[in-house]
Structures are given as structure tokens and as C-alpha cells.
């Protein structure tokens, strides 16, 4: 099943105005396409840019490495679900701490309500581990919990990150490092 | 066995002064690292930049998508073999036409002898096909012909390009497309 993974490169606080957004298409555990875009640090364009990245690609599900990219530029997974009609899974190695997110948004953004509204729409946080430790945390839209686990399991071969997210992360980080 | 693949992105003739050079590290058919660099169109820096890309990576062989990158910027595989002590395989979907290369070099470059000397050092052109058609052509340094075939076979799962070169090509081309 062809699955998209999305992650961002890094950025230097107070210096970089944009960061890289990378989408990869993984099918049968192999990479079949890569797309690159740039998003504004702490901007509001990540959802739109993610949609541009995915246009023209054939896929059956999307995996996001979180919902905040390039600081607090948020990809709204409900919009992706509406536009593409494919289930979206938000994965993270760390347990999401939405209270801390809300506090940070409130402190730093006048438009914090817009950004926070995305977090509010996310469902329950699940966790999953093949080994019984090193959990992968995830939220899922458009798919039930068990199906999401099966999908994650089928795509996890190195560490705890499913291939689409692992590969997107790797490319985004190495590209960022090179551009410094 | 961890194997490097190297390919370049495209460039617009007479417009772009540089092109992207990408190295990927493939192990167990999965991507483990990506490195990016830029080389001059028709320049003489590709060998040096390739060495920079590979420093710090652990690998047992190198696969190059040809020897000419960004026009006629040539990676000298004998230098890679000397620096890293690992076998190097030059692969191509099309049968190398060294006569045409020599003619083009002679016509367009005062320093054509420097560039041509790399082609002269390449060994015999072999070809290989899993399916009996759609040959992959290759030259090999530091490994015998049969071992090279085994390595190519073990890394070919999609089309006729071994994974290191297929993935390097894919990333370089998509990144180039995005940057236009």
C-alpha cells in the first residue's frame, strides 16, 4: 500500500525564515517519490504546502511526523483527510503534551486560537510498541485504531518510526544540514 | 552490505551554473543516509565533492550513475577507489558510447585530455539483465565481474537500476524539479 510520510528539516531560531518540508511516497517499503517544499517558520502555510506536495501522487494513507512543522506552522490533518479522502496518522516518538503546546501557543501567538483548534480536533493519543518499550505515539483520522496499528506495524522495519516518516525525516534533516 | 549510490539532478543549459550531487547510503535495501552537495556545470570539482559527500559514512561499495555529472564534470572512480579502498561500479541504462564522449570533449573543452583520461582508465563495459532484456551496463573497479553481478542482483528490486542509484536519482531529480 503506497503511504506518504511528511517531515520538516530544522531551522535556526531567529535566523532562518523558512524550513524545508519533505514528502516521500513509500510502497512495498521502497521509496517511489520525494517532493520538496518550503514553509515559513512559525507561519500558517504548512497545510497548503503539504497539499501542493501531495498533488499528483497516488497514495492510500498519510503519516505526519507530528502536526507542528518549522516551529508552530501547523498541518491540519482534517484538511488533508477532506482534500484527499485518505486516512492520516500523526506519529511521534515522544508523548504529545498538548497542555504545554497550548501554553506555548498562547504565549507566543496572537492567533493562538487558530493554531490550537487543530490540536483540539485530534483524536485520542494511542501508543504502540513492537518491542514492549520505545513506544510510538499516534493519533489517527479516517481509520480505526486497530487498522492503524496494522499499518504502522507493516511499515516499521528500522527503529520505531514507520518507513514513510523515517525516510522523510532522514532526507529533510540531511538536506537542512547541507544547506547550513 | 551498505552501498553508496551517487547521481546528479538536472540543470538548464546556459542558465544554471551548478547542479545537485546526491549520495545515498542503502543497507538491507533501506535508505540510511542522504548527503547533498553542489557541483559546477561542466566543472572539474565532482570528484572532490563526491569525496566530501562520502566522508564519515560507512559503506562497502560505491555505485555511480555514470562518470559524467552536471554535463562533463567527471567523477574519477579510480580516485574514489584509492581514497576509500572500496570497489566502485559505474552503472548506466544506456550502453556507454565512449567515442561520442571523446568527440564531444574534444570539441567543447580545451582541457579535454584531463577529462578523457578518466574514461580511458575505465575497464571493460559489461552488461547484465535479470529479465533477459533491458540491460544494465556497467564498468567495475576493485571487484571481479562475477562479484559485481552478484552485488547488482542483490540490490535490484525495482526496474533495472540497483537501489543505491535508483534512490539517488529519484531524490536528485525531484529536488532539482522543485528548485526550478
Coordinates of C-alpha atoms in Angstrom, one line a residue:
Chain A
X1 CA 0.0 0.0 0.0
X2 CA 1.5 3.4 -1.0
X3 CA 1.8 5.6 2.0
X4 CA 3.1 9.2 2.3
X5 CA 5.4 10.4 5.0
X6 CA 5.9 14.1 5.8
X7 CA 8.5 15.8 8.0
X8 CA 10.4 19.1 8.1
X9 CA 14.1 19.9 8.2
X10 CA 15.4 22.0 11.0
X11 CA 15.9 25.8 11.2
X12 CA 18.0 28.2 13.2
X13 CA 15.8 30.2 15.6
X14 CA 15.8 33.9 14.8
X15 CA 17.9 33.4 11.6
X16 CA 16.0 31.1 9.1
X17 CA 12.7 32.4 7.9
X18 CA 11.8 29.1 6.2
X19 CA 12.4 25.4 6.6
X20 CA 12.1 22.5 4.2
X21 CA 9.0 20.3 4.1
X22 CA 9.6 16.9 2.6
X23 CA 7.1 14.3 1.5
X24 CA 8.1 10.8 0.5
X25 CA 6.0 8.1 -1.1
X26 CA 6.8 4.6 0.2
X27 CA 5.4 1.5 -1.5
X28 CA 6.4 -2.1 -0.6
X29 CA 9.0 -0.5 1.8
X30 CA 10.7 1.2 -1.1
X31 CA 10.9 4.9 -1.9
X32 CA 8.9 5.8 -5.0
X33 CA 8.8 9.6 -4.9
X34 CA 10.2 12.6 -3.0
X35 CA 8.8 16.1 -3.0
X36 CA 10.3 19.2 -1.5
X37 CA 8.7 22.5 -0.5
X38 CA 9.5 25.4 1.9
X39 CA 7.3 26.6 4.7
X40 CA 7.6 29.7 6.8
X41 CA 9.0 29.3 10.3
X42 CA 6.0 29.8 12.7
X43 CA 3.9 30.6 9.6
X44 CA 0.4 29.4 8.6
X45 CA 1.2 27.9 5.2
X46 CA 2.1 24.3 6.1
X47 CA -1.3 22.8 5.3
X48 CA -1.5 24.5 1.9
X49 CA 2.1 23.5 1.1
X50 CA 1.5 19.9 2.2
X51 CA -1.4 19.7 -0.2
X52 CA 0.8 21.0 -3.0
X53 CA 3.4 18.4 -2.2
X54 CA 0.9 15.6 -2.5
X55 CA -1.0 16.6 -5.6
X56 CA -0.4 14.1 -8.4
X57 CA 0.9 11.3 -6.2
X58 CA -1.0 8.1 -5.7
X59 CA -1.3 7.0 -2.1
X60 CA -3.6 5.3 0.3
X61 CA -2.6 6.9 3.6
X62 CA -0.6 9.8 5.1
X63 CA 1.7 9.8 8.0
X64 CA 2.8 13.0 9.6
X65 CA 5.7 13.5 12.0
X66 CA 3.6 15.5 14.3
X67 CA 1.4 18.4 13.4
X68 CA 3.8 21.3 14.1
X69 CA 6.4 21.9 11.5
X70 CA 9.0 24.7 11.3
X71 CA 8.1 25.8 14.8
X72 CA 4.4 26.2 15.1
X73 CA 3.4 26.1 11.4
X74 CA 0.6 23.5 11.7
X75 CA -0.6 21.0 9.2
X76 CA -4.3 20.4 9.8
X77 CA -4.8 16.6 9.2
X78 CA -8.6 17.1 9.0
X79 CA -8.0 19.3 5.9
X80 CA -5.7 16.6 4.4
X81 CA -8.4 14.0 5.1
X82 CA -11.1 16.2 3.4
X83 CA -8.9 17.0 0.4
X84 CA -7.5 13.6 -0.3
X85 CA -10.0 11.3 1.4
X86 CA -7.2 9.2 2.8
X87 CA -6.6 8.3 6.4
X88 CA -4.0 10.3 8.2
X89 CA -1.9 9.2 11.1
X90 CA 0.2 11.6 13.2
X91 CA 3.1 9.8 14.8
X92 CA 5.6 10.9 17.4
X93 CA 8.4 9.3 19.4
X94 CA 7.6 11.5 22.3
X95 CA 4.2 11.5 24.1
X96 CA 2.3 14.6 22.8
X97 CA 2.0 17.2 25.6
X98 CA -0.9 19.3 24.4
X99 CA -1.1 21.3 27.6
X100 CA 2.5 22.6 27.0
X101 CA 1.6 23.2 23.4
X102 CA -1.4 25.3 24.4
X103 CA 0.6 27.3 26.8
X104 CA 3.4 28.0 24.2
X105 CA 0.8 29.0 21.6
X106 CA -1.0 31.3 24.0
X107 CA 2.3 33.0 25.0
X108 CA 3.8 33.5 21.6
X109 CA 0.9 33.8 19.1
X110 CA -1.9 36.4 18.9
X111 CA -3.6 33.9 16.6
X112 CA -3.1 31.1 19.0
X113 CA -6.8 30.0 18.8
X114 CA -6.4 29.2 15.1
X115 CA -3.4 27.0 15.7
X116 CA -4.8 25.4 18.9
X117 CA -8.0 24.5 17.1
X118 CA -6.1 21.9 15.1
X119 CA -4.8 20.2 18.2
X120 CA -8.3 20.1 19.6
X121 CA -9.6 18.3 16.6
X122 CA -7.1 15.4 17.0
X123 CA -8.4 12.3 18.5
X124 CA -7.2 10.2 21.4
X125 CA -3.4 9.6 21.7
X126 CA -2.6 5.9 21.2
X127 CA 0.7 4.2 21.7
X128 CA 2.2 1.2 20.1
X129 CA 5.4 -0.8 20.5
X130 CA 6.7 -3.9 18.8
X131 CA 9.4 -4.5 21.4
X132 CA 7.3 -3.6 24.5
X133 CA 9.4 -0.5 25.1
X134 CA 10.2 2.6 23.0
X135 CA 6.6 3.5 22.2
X136 CA 5.4 5.2 19.1
X137 CA 2.6 7.6 20.0
X138 CA 0.0 8.3 17.4
X139 CA -3.3 9.9 16.6
X140 CA -5.4 8.7 13.7
X141 CA -8.1 10.1 11.5
X142 CA -10.2 8.2 9.0
X143 CA -9.1 4.7 10.1
X144 CA -9.9 2.7 13.2
X145 CA -7.3 2.2 15.9
X146 CA -6.6 -1.5 15.0
X147 CA -6.2 -0.8 11.3
X148 CA -3.8 2.0 12.2
X149 CA -1.7 -0.4 14.3
X150 CA -1.6 -2.9 11.4
X151 CA -0.5 -0.2 9.0
X152 CA 2.2 1.1 11.4
X153 CA 3.4 -2.5 12.1
X154 CA 3.7 -3.3 8.4
X155 CA 5.8 -0.2 7.7
X156 CA 8.1 -0.4 10.7
X157 CA 11.4 -2.1 9.9
X158 CA 14.1 0.1 11.4
X159 CA 13.7 1.6 14.9
X160 CA 10.1 2.5 15.9
X161 CA 9.3 5.0 13.1
X162 CA 7.3 3.7 10.1
X163 CA 9.3 4.0 6.9
X164 CA 7.4 6.9 5.4
X165 CA 8.2 9.1 8.4
X166 CA 11.7 7.7 8.9
X167 CA 12.7 8.4 5.3
X168 CA 11.1 11.8 5.2
X169 CA 12.9 12.8 8.4
X170 CA 16.3 11.5 7.1
X171 CA 16.1 13.4 3.8
X172 CA 14.8 16.6 5.4
X173 CA 17.5 16.6 8.1
X174 CA 20.3 15.8 5.8
X175 CA 19.2 18.4 3.3
X176 CA 18.9 21.0 6.1
X177 CA 22.3 20.1 7.4
X178 CA 23.8 20.5 4.0
X179 CA 22.2 23.9 3.4
X180 CA 23.7 25.4 6.6
Chain B
X1 CA 26.1 -4.7 2.8
X2 CA 26.0 -0.9 2.9
X3 CA 26.4 0.6 -0.5
X4 CA 26.6 4.2 -1.7
X5 CA 24.7 5.5 -4.8
X6 CA 25.6 8.8 -6.4
X7 CA 23.7 10.7 -9.1
X8 CA 23.1 14.3 -10.0
X9 CA 20.0 16.4 -10.5
X10 CA 19.4 18.2 -13.8
X11 CA 20.4 21.6 -14.9
X12 CA 19.2 24.1 -17.5
X13 CA 21.9 24.6 -20.2
X14 CA 23.3 28.1 -20.3
X15 CA 21.3 29.1 -17.2
X16 CA 22.3 27.0 -14.2
X17 CA 25.9 27.2 -13.1
X18 CA 25.6 24.4 -10.6
X19 CA 23.7 21.1 -10.2
X20 CA 22.9 19.0 -7.2
X21 CA 25.0 15.9 -6.4
X22 CA 23.3 13.4 -4.2
X23 CA 24.8 10.4 -2.3
X24 CA 22.6 7.9 -0.6
X25 CA 23.6 5.0 1.7
X26 CA 21.5 1.9 1.2
X27 CA 21.7 -1.0 3.6
X28 CA 19.4 -4.0 3.6
X29 CA 17.5 -2.3 0.7
X30 CA 16.6 0.6 3.1
X31 CA 17.9 4.1 2.9
X32 CA 20.2 5.0 5.9
X33 CA 21.7 8.4 4.9
X34 CA 21.4 11.1 2.2
X35 CA 24.0 13.7 1.5
X36 CA 23.7 16.7 -0.7
X37 CA 26.3 18.9 -2.5
X38 CA 26.5 21.2 -5.4
X39 CA 28.9 20.8 -8.4
X40 CA 29.7 23.2 -11.2
X41 CA 28.1 22.5 -14.6
X42 CA 31.0 21.3 -16.8
X43 CA 33.3 21.9 -13.9
X44 CA 36.2 19.9 -12.5
X45 CA 35.0 19.6 -8.9
X46 CA 32.8 16.5 -9.0
X47 CA 35.5 14.0 -7.7
X48 CA 36.4 16.3 -4.7
X49 CA 32.7 16.9 -3.9
X50 CA 31.9 13.2 -4.1
X51 CA 34.7 12.6 -1.6
X52 CA 33.3 15.2 0.7
X53 CA 29.8 13.6 0.5
X54 CA 31.1 10.2 1.5
X55 CA 33.4 11.2 4.4
X56 CA 32.1 9.8 7.6
X57 CA 29.8 7.3 6.0
X58 CA 30.3 3.5 6.5
X59 CA 30.0 1.6 3.3
X60 CA 31.4 -1.3 1.4
X61 CA 30.9 -0.3 -2.2
X62 CA 30.1 2.7 -4.4
X63 CA 27.7 2.8 -7.4
X64 CA 27.9 5.7 -9.7
X65 CA 25.2 6.7 -12.2
X66 CA 27.8 7.1 -14.9
X67 CA 31.0 9.2 -14.6
X68 CA 29.8 12.5 -16.1
X69 CA 27.7 14.6 -13.8
X70 CA 26.3 18.1 -14.5
X71 CA 27.4 18.0 -18.1
X72 CA 31.0 16.8 -18.2
X73 CA 32.1 17.3 -14.6
X74 CA 33.7 13.9 -14.1
X75 CA 33.9 11.7 -11.0
X76 CA 37.1 9.7 -11.3
X77 CA 36.3 6.3 -9.8
X78 CA 40.0 5.4 -9.5
X79 CA 40.4 8.3 -7.1
X80 CA 37.4 7.0 -5.1
X81 CA 38.9 3.6 -5.0
X82 CA 42.2 5.0 -3.8
X83 CA 40.6 7.2 -1.1
X84 CA 38.1 4.8 0.3
X85 CA 39.5 1.5 -0.7
X86 CA 36.1 0.2 -1.7
X87 CA 35.0 -1.2 -5.1
X88 CA 33.3 1.2 -7.4
X89 CA 30.7 0.2 -10.0
X90 CA 29.7 2.6 -12.8
X91 CA 26.2 1.8 -14.0
X92 CA 24.1 3.0 -16.9
X93 CA 20.9 2.1 -18.6
X94 CA 22.3 3.1 -21.9
X95 CA 25.4 1.5 -23.5
X96 CA 28.3 3.8 -22.9
X97 CA 29.5 5.4 -26.2
X98 CA 33.0 6.5 -25.4
X99 CA 33.8 7.5 -29.0
X100 CA 30.9 10.1 -28.9
X101 CA 32.1 11.2 -25.4
X102 CA 35.7 11.7 -26.7
X103 CA 34.4 13.7 -29.7
X104 CA 32.2 15.9 -27.5
X105 CA 35.0 16.5 -25.0
X106 CA 37.5 17.4 -27.8
X107 CA 35.0 19.8 -29.3
X108 CA 34.0 21.6 -26.2
X109 CA 36.9 21.5 -23.8
X110 CA 40.4 22.8 -24.0
X111 CA 41.2 20.5 -21.1
X112 CA 39.6 17.5 -22.9
X113 CA 42.6 15.3 -22.2
X114 CA 42.2 15.6 -18.4
X115 CA 38.5 14.6 -18.7
X116 CA 39.1 11.9 -21.3
X117 CA 41.8 10.3 -19.2
X118 CA 39.2 9.2 -16.7
X119 CA 37.2 7.3 -19.4
X120 CA 40.4 5.7 -20.6
X121 CA 41.0 4.2 -17.1
X122 CA 37.6 2.5 -17.0
X123 CA 37.7 -1.2 -17.6
X124 CA 35.6 -3.2 -20.0
X125 CA 31.9 -2.5 -20.3
X126 CA 29.8 -5.4 -19.1
X127 CA 26.1 -5.8 -19.3
X128 CA 23.6 -7.6 -17.1
X129 CA 19.9 -8.3 -17.2
X130 CA 17.6 -10.2 -14.8
X131 CA 14.8 -10.4 -17.4
X132 CA 17.0 -11.1 -20.5
X133 CA 16.1 -7.7 -21.9
X134 CA 16.6 -4.1 -20.6
X135 CA 20.3 -4.4 -19.9
X136 CA 22.1 -2.6 -17.2
X137 CA 25.6 -1.6 -18.5
X138 CA 28.4 -1.4 -16.0
X139 CA 32.1 -1.0 -15.5
X140 CA 33.7 -2.2 -12.3
X141 CA 36.9 -1.3 -10.3
X142 CA 38.2 -3.2 -7.3
X143 CA 35.9 -6.2 -7.7
X144 CA 35.7 -9.0 -10.2
X145 CA 33.0 -9.2 -12.8
X146 CA 31.1 -12.1 -11.1
X147 CA 31.1 -10.4 -7.7
X148 CA 29.8 -7.2 -9.3
X149 CA 26.9 -9.1 -10.9
X150 CA 26.0 -10.6 -7.5
X151 CA 26.1 -7.2 -5.8
X152 CA 24.0 -5.6 -8.6
X153 CA 21.5 -8.5 -8.5
X154 CA 21.1 -8.3 -4.7
X155 CA 20.3 -4.6 -4.9
X156 CA 17.9 -4.6 -7.8
X157 CA 14.3 -4.8 -6.8
X158 CA 12.5 -2.1 -9.0
X159 CA 13.4 -1.8 -12.7
X160 CA 16.9 -2.5 -13.7
X161 CA 18.7 0.1 -11.5
X162 CA 20.2 -1.1 -8.2
X163 CA 18.6 0.6 -5.2
X164 CA 21.5 3.0 -4.4
X165 CA 21.5 4.5 -7.8
X166 CA 17.7 4.4 -8.2
X167 CA 17.1 6.2 -4.9
X168 CA 19.9 8.8 -5.5
X169 CA 18.4 9.5 -9.0
X170 CA 14.9 9.9 -7.6
X171 CA 15.9 12.3 -4.8
X172 CA 18.2 14.4 -7.1
X173 CA 15.7 14.7 -9.8
X174 CA 12.8 15.6 -7.5
X175 CA 14.9 18.1 -5.7
X176 CA 16.0 19.7 -9.0
X177 CA 12.5 19.9 -10.2
X178 CA 11.4 21.6 -7.0
X179 CA 14.1 24.2 -7.2
X180 CA 13.2 25.3 -10.7

